[in-house]
Coordinates of C-alpha atoms and ligand atoms in Angstrom, one line a residue:
M3 CA -1.4 -4.8 -30.1
T4 CA -1.3 -2.0 -32.5
K5 CA -0.4 1.5 -31.4
I6 CA -3.4 3.7 -30.5
P7 CA -3.1 7.2 -32.0
N8 CA -3.7 10.1 -29.5
P9 CA -4.7 7.8 -26.7
R10 CA -6.9 9.1 -23.9
V11 CA -6.1 7.7 -20.4
C12 CA -8.4 7.5 -17.4
I13 CA -6.5 7.3 -14.1
I14 CA -8.7 6.1 -11.2
G15 CA -7.5 7.5 -7.9
A16 CA -5.3 10.5 -6.9
G17 CA -3.2 8.7 -4.3
L18 CA 0.5 8.3 -4.9
A19 CA 0.0 5.7 -7.6
G20 CA -2.4 8.0 -9.6
L21 CA -0.3 11.1 -9.1
I22 CA 2.9 9.5 -10.2
S23 CA 1.2 8.1 -13.2
A24 CA -0.2 11.5 -14.0
R25 CA 3.2 13.1 -13.9
Y26 CA 4.7 10.7 -16.4
L27 CA 1.8 10.8 -18.8
Q28 CA 2.0 14.6 -18.7
D29 CA 5.8 14.4 -19.4
E30 CA 5.0 12.3 -22.5
G31 CA 2.3 14.7 -23.6
I32 CA -0.4 12.1 -23.4
S33 CA -4.0 13.2 -22.7
F34 CA -5.5 12.0 -19.4
T35 CA -8.0 12.6 -16.7
V36 CA -7.7 11.6 -13.0
L37 CA -11.0 10.7 -11.3
E38 CA -10.8 10.9 -7.6
G39 CA -13.6 10.0 -5.3
T40 CA -12.7 12.4 -2.4
Q41 CA -11.8 16.0 -2.5
Y42 CA -8.1 15.4 -1.7
V43 CA -4.9 14.1 -3.3
G44 CA -2.6 11.8 -1.4
G45 CA -5.1 8.9 -0.7
T46 CA -4.1 7.1 2.4
W47 CA -1.4 9.6 3.4
R48 CA -4.0 12.2 4.3
Y49 CA -4.7 11.7 8.0
D50 CA -8.4 12.1 8.9
P51 CA -9.4 11.9 12.6
R52 CA -12.8 10.5 11.6
V53 CA -13.6 6.9 11.0
G54 CA -16.4 5.3 9.1
T55 CA -17.9 7.6 6.4
D56 CA -17.1 11.1 5.3
E57 CA -19.4 14.1 4.8
Y58 CA -20.7 12.6 1.5
G59 CA -21.5 9.2 3.2
Q60 CA -18.5 7.6 1.4
P61 CA -16.2 5.2 3.3
L62 CA -13.1 6.9 4.6
Q63 CA -10.2 5.7 2.5
T64 CA -7.3 6.6 4.8
S65 CA -5.7 4.1 7.2
M66 CA -3.2 6.7 8.7
Y67 CA -2.8 7.1 12.4
K68 CA -1.7 10.1 14.3
N69 CA 1.8 9.0 15.4
L70 CA 2.7 7.2 12.2
R71 CA 6.2 7.5 10.9
T72 CA 7.3 5.8 7.7
N73 CA 8.6 2.2 8.0
L74 CA 10.9 2.8 5.1
P75 CA 13.9 5.2 5.1
K76 CA 14.2 8.4 3.1
P77 CA 15.9 7.2 0.0
T78 CA 13.1 4.7 -0.6
M79 CA 10.4 7.3 -0.1
E80 CA 11.7 9.8 -2.6
L81 CA 9.9 10.4 -5.9
R82 CA 12.1 10.6 -9.0
G83 CA 13.2 14.1 -9.9
F84 CA 11.7 15.6 -6.8
P85 CA 14.1 15.5 -3.9
L86 CA 12.7 15.2 -0.3
P87 CA 13.6 18.2 1.9
E88 CA 17.2 18.1 2.9
D89 CA 16.3 18.4 6.6
A90 CA 13.7 15.6 6.6
P91 CA 14.7 12.9 9.0
S92 CA 15.5 9.3 8.0
F93 CA 12.0 8.1 8.8
M94 CA 9.5 10.8 8.3
K95 CA 6.3 11.6 10.1
R96 CA 3.2 11.1 8.1
E97 CA 2.6 14.8 7.9
T98 CA 6.0 15.4 6.2
V99 CA 5.1 12.7 3.6
Y100 CA 1.7 14.3 3.0
K101 CA 3.2 17.8 2.6
Y102 CA 5.8 16.3 0.2
I103 CA 2.9 14.8 -1.9
E104 CA 1.1 18.1 -2.0
D105 CA 4.3 19.8 -3.1
Y106 CA 4.7 17.2 -5.8
V107 CA 1.2 18.0 -7.1
K108 CA 2.0 21.7 -7.1
H109 CA 5.5 21.2 -8.7
F110 CA 4.1 19.2 -11.6
D111 CA 0.9 21.3 -11.8
L112 CA -1.3 18.2 -11.6
E113 CA -4.3 19.5 -9.8
K114 CA -6.0 20.9 -12.9
R115 CA -6.1 17.3 -14.3
I116 CA -8.0 15.9 -11.4
K117 CA -11.7 15.7 -11.1
F118 CA -12.3 15.6 -7.4
L119 CA -15.4 14.1 -5.7
H120 CA -15.8 11.9 -8.8
K121 CA -16.1 8.3 -7.8
V122 CA -15.8 5.6 -10.5
I123 CA -18.7 3.3 -10.3
L124 CA -18.4 1.1 -13.4
V125 CA -15.7 0.3 -15.9
S126 CA -16.7 -1.8 -18.9
R127 CA -15.2 -2.8 -22.2
E128 CA -17.4 -2.2 -25.2
E129 CA -16.4 -2.3 -28.8
N130 CA -12.7 -1.7 -28.2
I131 CA -13.2 1.2 -25.9
W132 CA -13.3 1.7 -22.1
K133 CA -16.5 3.1 -20.8
V134 CA -16.0 4.7 -17.4
K135 CA -19.0 5.6 -15.4
H136 CA -18.5 8.0 -12.5
Q137 CA -20.6 9.8 -10.0
N138 CA -20.2 13.2 -8.4
V139 CA -20.6 12.1 -4.7
A140 CA -21.8 15.6 -3.7
T141 CA -24.6 15.9 -6.2
G142 CA -25.3 12.3 -7.2
E143 CA -25.0 13.2 -10.8
E144 CA -23.6 10.4 -13.1
F145 CA -21.3 10.7 -16.0
E146 CA -19.9 8.3 -18.6
D147 CA -16.7 8.9 -20.6
E148 CA -14.7 6.9 -23.1
Y149 CA -11.1 6.1 -22.9
D150 CA -8.4 4.1 -24.7
Y151 CA -6.6 3.2 -21.5
V152 CA -7.6 2.8 -17.9
F153 CA -5.1 3.0 -15.0
V154 CA -6.5 1.5 -11.8
A155 CA -4.8 3.3 -8.9
T156 CA -7.4 2.9 -6.2
G157 CA -5.0 1.6 -3.5
H158 CA -5.3 -1.6 -1.6
F159 CA -4.8 -0.6 2.0
N160 CA -8.3 0.8 2.5
K161 CA -10.8 -2.1 2.6
P162 CA -10.2 -4.0 5.9
N163 CA -9.9 -7.8 6.0
Y164 CA -11.7 -9.0 9.1
P165 CA -11.0 -12.5 10.5
D166 CA -13.8 -14.8 11.4
I167 CA -13.4 -15.8 15.0
A168 CA -15.7 -17.9 17.1
G169 CA -17.7 -16.1 19.8
E170 CA -16.9 -12.6 18.6
K171 CA -20.6 -11.6 19.0
L172 CA -20.4 -12.6 22.7
F173 CA -17.5 -10.2 23.4
T174 CA -18.6 -7.1 25.3
G175 CA -15.4 -5.1 24.7
T176 CA -14.6 -2.9 21.7
I177 CA -13.3 -4.3 18.4
I178 CA -11.8 -2.2 15.6
H179 CA -9.6 -2.8 12.5
S180 CA -6.3 -1.1 12.2
H181 CA -7.9 0.9 9.3
D182 CA -9.8 2.7 12.0
Y183 CA -6.9 3.1 14.5
R184 CA -6.2 6.8 14.9
E185 CA -4.6 7.5 18.3
R186 CA -3.3 5.6 21.2
D187 CA -4.8 7.9 23.9
N188 CA -8.1 5.9 23.5
F189 CA -6.3 2.9 24.9
K190 CA -4.8 4.5 28.0
D191 CA -4.8 2.0 30.9
R192 CA -6.8 -0.5 28.9
R193 CA -6.1 -4.2 28.3
V194 CA -5.6 -4.3 24.6
L195 CA -5.3 -7.2 22.2
I196 CA -3.6 -6.7 18.9
V197 CA -4.1 -9.4 16.3
G198 CA -1.5 -9.8 13.6
A199 CA 2.2 -9.0 13.3
G200 CA 2.4 -7.5 9.8
P201 CA 3.7 -3.9 9.4
S202 CA 0.5 -2.4 11.0
G203 CA 0.4 -5.0 13.8
L204 CA 4.0 -4.4 14.9
D205 CA 3.8 -0.7 14.6
I206 CA 0.5 -0.3 16.4
A207 CA 1.5 -2.7 19.1
I208 CA 4.5 -0.5 19.9
D209 CA 2.4 2.7 19.8
V210 CA -0.4 1.3 22.0
A211 CA 2.0 -0.3 24.5
Y212 CA 3.3 3.1 25.6
V213 CA -0.1 3.8 27.3
S214 CA -2.0 0.6 27.7
K215 CA -2.3 -1.4 30.9
T216 CA -1.4 -4.7 29.1
L217 CA -0.7 -5.4 25.5
V218 CA -1.6 -8.8 24.4
H219 CA -0.2 -9.6 21.0
S220 CA -1.7 -12.6 19.2
H221 CA 0.2 -13.7 16.0
H222 CA 1.9 -16.5 14.2
S223 CA 4.6 -14.5 12.5
K224 CA 7.7 -16.6 11.6
A225 CA 9.8 -13.4 11.3
P226 CA 12.8 -13.5 13.6
L227 CA 11.5 -10.8 15.9
K228 CA 14.1 -10.1 18.6
T229 CA 12.6 -6.9 20.1
V230 CA 12.6 -6.9 23.9
F231 CA 9.2 -5.6 24.8
P232 CA 8.1 -4.0 28.1
E233 CA 6.9 -6.2 30.9
H234 CA 3.2 -5.7 30.2
Y235 CA 3.6 -7.1 26.7
I236 CA 2.2 -10.6 26.4
K237 CA 2.9 -12.7 23.3
K238 CA 0.1 -15.2 22.4
P239 CA -0.6 -17.7 19.6
D240 CA -3.7 -17.4 17.4
I241 CA -7.1 -16.9 19.0
K242 CA -9.4 -19.9 19.6
E243 CA -12.5 -18.0 20.7
F244 CA -13.9 -15.0 22.4
N245 CA -16.2 -15.1 25.4
T246 CA -17.9 -12.1 27.0
T247 CA -14.8 -10.8 29.0
G248 CA -11.9 -11.9 26.9
V249 CA -10.1 -14.2 24.6
I250 CA -9.1 -17.9 24.8
F251 CA -6.0 -18.7 22.7
E252 CA -5.0 -21.8 20.8
D253 CA -2.8 -22.9 23.6
G254 CA -5.8 -22.9 26.0
S255 CA -4.6 -19.8 27.9
Y256 CA -7.0 -16.9 28.6
E257 CA -6.7 -13.1 28.9
D258 CA -9.2 -10.5 30.0
I259 CA -9.4 -7.9 27.2
D260 CA -11.1 -4.5 26.9
D261 CA -10.2 -3.6 23.4
V262 CA -9.3 -5.6 20.3
I263 CA -7.4 -4.1 17.3
Y264 CA -7.4 -6.4 14.3
C265 CA -4.3 -5.8 12.3
T266 CA -5.3 -8.4 9.8
G267 CA -4.6 -6.6 6.6
Y268 CA -6.6 -5.4 3.7
Q269 CA -8.5 -6.9 0.7
Y270 CA -8.5 -6.2 -2.9
Y271 CA -11.7 -4.4 -3.6
L272 CA -12.6 -3.5 -7.2
P273 CA -16.4 -3.4 -7.3
F274 CA -16.4 -1.1 -10.3
L275 CA -14.9 -3.6 -12.6
D276 CA -17.5 -5.0 -15.0
I277 CA -17.1 -8.6 -16.1
S278 CA -16.2 -7.4 -19.6
C279 CA -12.9 -6.2 -18.2
G280 CA -11.8 -9.8 -18.4
L281 CA -10.4 -10.0 -14.9
E282 CA -11.2 -12.0 -11.8
W283 CA -10.7 -10.6 -8.4
D284 CA -11.5 -11.5 -4.8
R285 CA -10.2 -10.4 -1.4
Q286 CA -6.9 -12.1 -2.0
C287 CA -5.9 -11.3 -5.5
V288 CA -6.6 -9.8 -9.0
K289 CA -5.9 -12.1 -11.9
P290 CA -4.4 -12.5 -14.4
L291 CA -1.9 -9.6 -14.4
H292 CA 1.4 -9.4 -16.3
K293 CA 4.2 -8.0 -14.3
Y294 CA 1.8 -7.3 -11.4
M295 CA 0.3 -4.7 -13.6
V296 CA -1.1 -5.4 -17.0
N297 CA -4.6 -6.9 -17.4
I298 CA -3.6 -9.8 -19.7
H299 CA -7.0 -10.2 -21.4
Q300 CA -7.4 -6.5 -21.9
P301 CA -3.9 -5.0 -21.9
T302 CA -5.0 -1.4 -22.1
M303 CA -6.0 -1.7 -18.4
L304 CA -3.2 -1.4 -16.0
F305 CA -3.0 -1.7 -12.2
L306 CA -0.6 0.6 -10.4
G307 CA 0.5 -0.4 -6.9
A308 CA -1.2 -3.8 -6.7
I309 CA 1.9 -5.1 -4.9
V310 CA 3.0 -5.8 -1.4
R311 CA 6.4 -6.2 0.3
A312 CA 8.4 -3.8 -1.8
C313 CA 9.7 -0.3 -1.5
L314 CA 6.3 0.9 -2.7
V315 CA 7.1 4.4 -3.8
V316 CA 10.0 3.2 -5.8
A317 CA 8.1 0.4 -7.4
L318 CA 5.2 2.7 -8.2
D319 CA 7.5 5.1 -9.9
A320 CA 8.9 2.3 -12.1
Q321 CA 5.4 1.0 -12.8
A322 CA 4.2 4.5 -13.8
R323 CA 7.2 5.0 -16.1
Y324 CA 6.5 1.6 -17.7
A325 CA 2.8 2.4 -18.1
A326 CA 3.5 5.8 -19.7
V327 CA 5.9 4.4 -22.3
L328 CA 3.5 1.6 -23.0
V329 CA 0.7 4.1 -23.7
K330 CA 3.1 6.2 -25.8
G331 CA 3.7 3.1 -27.9
D332 CA 7.5 2.9 -27.3
F333 CA 7.4 -0.8 -26.7
T334 CA 5.1 -3.7 -27.3
L335 CA 4.0 -6.2 -24.7
P336 CA 4.8 -9.9 -25.1
S337 CA 2.0 -11.8 -26.8
K338 CA -1.0 -12.8 -24.8
E339 CA 0.1 -16.4 -24.9
N340 CA 3.5 -15.6 -23.5
M341 CA 2.0 -13.4 -20.8
L342 CA -0.4 -16.1 -19.8
E343 CA 2.3 -18.8 -19.8
E344 CA 4.4 -16.7 -17.5
W345 CA 1.4 -16.1 -15.3
N346 CA 0.4 -19.8 -15.2
R347 CA 3.9 -20.7 -14.2
K348 CA 3.7 -18.2 -11.3
V349 CA 0.4 -19.6 -10.1
E350 CA 1.7 -23.1 -10.4
T351 CA 4.8 -22.3 -8.2
I352 CA 2.6 -20.8 -5.6
R353 CA 0.3 -23.9 -5.6
T354 CA 3.2 -26.4 -5.4
N355 CA 4.6 -24.4 -2.5
G356 CA 1.3 -24.6 -0.7
R357 CA 1.1 -20.8 -0.6
P358 CA -2.0 -18.7 -0.7
L359 CA -2.9 -16.9 -3.9
S360 CA -2.3 -13.6 -2.2
D361 CA 1.3 -14.3 -2.9
L362 CA 0.6 -13.4 -6.5
H363 CA 1.0 -9.7 -5.4
V364 CA 4.1 -10.3 -3.2
I365 CA 7.4 -8.9 -4.5
A366 CA 9.7 -9.4 -1.5
D367 CA 13.0 -11.1 -2.7
A368 CA 12.1 -10.6 -6.3
E369 CA 12.2 -6.8 -6.0
D370 CA 15.4 -6.2 -7.8
S371 CA 14.7 -8.7 -10.6
Y372 CA 11.3 -7.1 -11.0
Y373 CA 12.9 -3.8 -11.7
A374 CA 15.4 -5.4 -14.1
A375 CA 12.5 -7.1 -15.9
L376 CA 10.5 -3.9 -16.2
T377 CA 13.6 -2.2 -17.8
D378 CA 14.2 -5.2 -20.1
E379 CA 10.7 -5.1 -21.4
S380 CA 10.0 -1.4 -21.7
G381 CA 13.4 0.3 -21.8
I382 CA 12.8 2.5 -18.8
E383 CA 15.8 3.6 -16.8
R384 CA 16.5 0.8 -14.3
V385 CA 15.9 1.2 -10.6
P386 CA 19.4 0.8 -9.1
P387 CA 20.1 -2.3 -7.0
H388 CA 20.8 -0.2 -3.9
M389 CA 17.0 0.1 -3.3
M390 CA 16.8 -3.6 -2.7
K391 CA 19.9 -3.5 -0.5
I392 CA 18.3 -0.8 1.7
H393 CA 15.2 -2.8 2.0
K394 CA 17.1 -5.9 3.2
L395 CA 19.1 -4.0 5.7
L396 CA 16.0 -2.3 7.0
L397 CA 14.3 -5.6 7.6
R398 CA 17.2 -6.8 9.6
T399 CA 17.3 -3.8 11.8
M400 CA 13.5 -3.9 12.2
F401 CA 13.5 -7.6 13.3
D402 CA 16.4 -6.8 15.7
N403 CA 14.7 -4.0 17.4
L404 CA 11.4 -2.3 16.6
Y405 CA 12.2 0.4 19.0
T406 CA 15.4 1.5 17.4
F407 CA 15.2 0.7 13.7
R408 CA 14.2 4.3 12.9
D409 CA 17.5 5.6 14.3
Y410 CA 19.4 4.4 11.3
V411 CA 20.3 6.7 8.4
Y412 CA 20.7 5.3 4.9
T413 CA 23.0 7.2 2.6
I414 CA 23.3 6.2 -1.0
L415 CA 27.0 6.2 -2.1
D416 CA 26.5 5.0 -5.7
D417 CA 24.2 2.6 -7.6
E418 CA 25.5 -0.4 -5.7
N419 CA 26.5 0.9 -2.3
V420 CA 24.7 2.2 0.7
K421 CA 26.1 3.6 4.0
V422 CA 24.1 2.8 7.1
S423 CA 24.8 4.9 10.2
I424 CA 23.2 5.6 13.5
E425 CA 22.6 9.2 14.1
N426 CA 25.5 10.7 16.0
E427 CA 27.4 7.5 16.3
T428 CA 29.9 7.6 13.5
E429 CA 31.9 4.7 14.7
N430 CA 28.9 2.5 13.9
T431 CA 29.0 3.5 10.3
R432 CA 29.3 0.6 7.9
T433 CA 29.2 0.4 4.1
V434 CA 27.6 -2.5 2.3
Ligands
FAD580 C1 -0.9 2.7 7.7 C2 -0.1 2.7 6.4 C3 1.3 3.0 6.5 C4 2.1 3.0 5.3 N1 3.4 3.3 5.4 C5 4.1 3.3 4.3 C6 5.5 3.7 4.4 O1 6.0 4.0 5.4 N2 6.2 3.8 3.2 C7 5.6 3.4 2.0 O2 6.3 3.5 1.0 N3 4.3 3.0 1.9 C8 3.6 3.0 3.1 N4 2.3 2.6 3.0 C9 1.7 2.1 1.7 C10 0.9 3.2 1.0 O3 -0.3 2.6 0.7 C11 1.6 3.7 -0.2 O4 2.7 4.5 0.2 C12 0.8 4.6 -1.1 O5 0.1 5.6 -0.4 C13 -0.1 3.8 -2.0 O6 -0.8 4.7 -2.9 P1 -2.0 4.4 -3.8 O7 -2.2 5.5 -4.7 O8 -1.8 3.0 -4.3 O9 -3.3 4.2 -2.8 P2 -4.1 5.2 -1.9 O10 -3.2 6.1 -1.2 O11 -5.0 4.4 -1.1 O12 -4.9 6.1 -2.9 C14 -6.0 5.6 -3.7 C15 -6.9 6.7 -4.1 O13 -7.9 6.2 -4.9 C16 -9.1 6.8 -4.6 N5 -10.2 5.9 -5.0 C17 -10.5 4.6 -4.5 N6 -11.5 4.1 -5.2 C18 -11.9 5.0 -6.1 C19 -13.0 5.0 -7.0 N7 -13.8 4.0 -7.2 N8 -13.1 6.1 -7.8 C20 -12.3 7.2 -7.6 N9 -11.3 7.2 -6.7 C21 -11.1 6.2 -6.0 C22 -9.1 7.0 -3.1 O14 -10.0 8.0 -2.6 C23 -7.6 7.4 -2.9 O15 -7.4 8.8 -3.0 C24 1.5 2.6 4.1 C25 0.1 2.3 4.1 C26 -0.7 2.3 5.2 C27 -2.1 2.0 5.1
NAG581 C1 -14.1 -16.7 29.8 O1 -13.3 -17.8 29.7 C2 -12.3 -17.9 30.7 C3 -11.4 -19.1 30.5 O2 -12.2 -20.2 30.3 C4 -12.9 -17.9 32.1 O3 -11.9 -17.9 33.1 C5 -13.8 -16.6 32.2 O4 -14.4 -16.6 33.5 C6 -14.8 -16.6 31.1 N1 -15.6 -15.4 31.3 C7 -16.9 -15.5 31.5 C8 -17.7 -14.2 31.7 O5 -17.5 -16.6 31.5
NAG582 C1 22.6 14.4 16.7 O1 23.4 15.5 16.9 C2 22.7 16.8 16.6 C3 23.8 17.9 16.7 O2 24.7 17.6 17.6 C4 21.5 17.0 17.5 O3 20.9 18.2 17.1 C5 20.6 15.8 17.3 O4 19.5 15.9 18.2 C6 21.3 14.5 17.6 N1 20.4 13.4 17.2 C7 20.2 12.3 18.0 C8 19.3 11.3 17.4 O5 20.7 12.2 19.1

């Protein structure tokens, strides 16, 4: 691909992914516009007590709940070159993170580059240019701009994935998705069923169990969960079916249930991508992408944050730096053939292991090698290996005890070493 002179970039979304990208494009002196469908920055980190649609009739994007604290410790939540407040705790409350994002926007003076209430409705590729159609959600007015690059930063924890369970229509209790979970008080003295044991399922189970009458947790997680739950917590296998009053599980057992919270994850949802973008997407995945990011058939389109099971903020920061130097023309991508070959190998591995294609977005154990690969290809400063170490230690403490994993403090000693300590218990300090 030849270098594009004076490129114009469209960033879709002003959540963390879009904002971090904006900051690095600005650093490089590249011209860009951020189109954001709501009137706020921060995407999912902006708590909204409402569910459903907003005042413009648009689906609420946020999945935050009132008592949320981060599930990652401070060093992995810090944006490069913008330290978190000294006095912020190891695992911050959502409002602390949101304030930090707002401060980031002020510090880098990004607001003037964002068109709020402009929702992107169509992105198409015509004659070597991107046409981006967007609509002012307040007035309904439509616009179309041309860009050389498109950064898709629309998040992927905002479109709920609902399971399809027999008899659901018969059930007379309430059913919500974790996307619409806001506060536990609604579940006081209720018999609540939580479905799923991903990050949301585990966290919401703990939150609700403080007030609910019973907490039935249906999941098939193979994670080595050792938490000792309170007595009214009942572990169950997958659901077989609903009837009017409750749920029958795969093992034939039954529980009376008042409320169900599906913590069954989110889908990829990119309805604005025209077929000319050269991508395929469904609820499970977007394909084909090079390095979880570059649209292989139209490599001037990049996806920021289309990854799961990583230190997301750190990964986003690395992706945004890679994207900025790519646009600047500091490095060239591998050939399309090579990118496709690597992609096909990845798909093949997933198929032979009998894994779902959603694994195409999973980073997990490959996190450190991913950072190394981004640096190899683009020359960006490498994310130090301690990030991966923190993540591993964190998972261990989390599996050990969901009630106490947030008591640990992670201190970075150098690029390789991390100190883990429990607040006020210095004898437990260990270095790894
Ligand atoms: C409940 C929950 C807890 C989490 N906890 C943590 C945590 O502890 N630590 C962590 O690192 N990560 C956590 N995450 C992950 C979190 O998603 C990331 O931290 C980060 O917010 C991702 O940012 P994003 O910009 O990719 O997406 P989002 O924050 O979803 O932002 C996307 C933005 O794009 C806009 N948008 C969408 N479609 C359009 C369109 N068509 N046109 C214009 N604008 C559009 C949206 O309005 C939104 O502002 C959590 C996520 C959830 C849901
Ligand atoms: C639902 O099924 C369970 C288990 O079979 C049963 O005990 C319960 O009475 C059923 N509820 C109704 C309203 O039929
Ligand atoms: C740790 O000690 C400090 C000062 O003694 C105290 O303010 C703080 O609440 C303690 N933290 C915990 C988790 O006990």
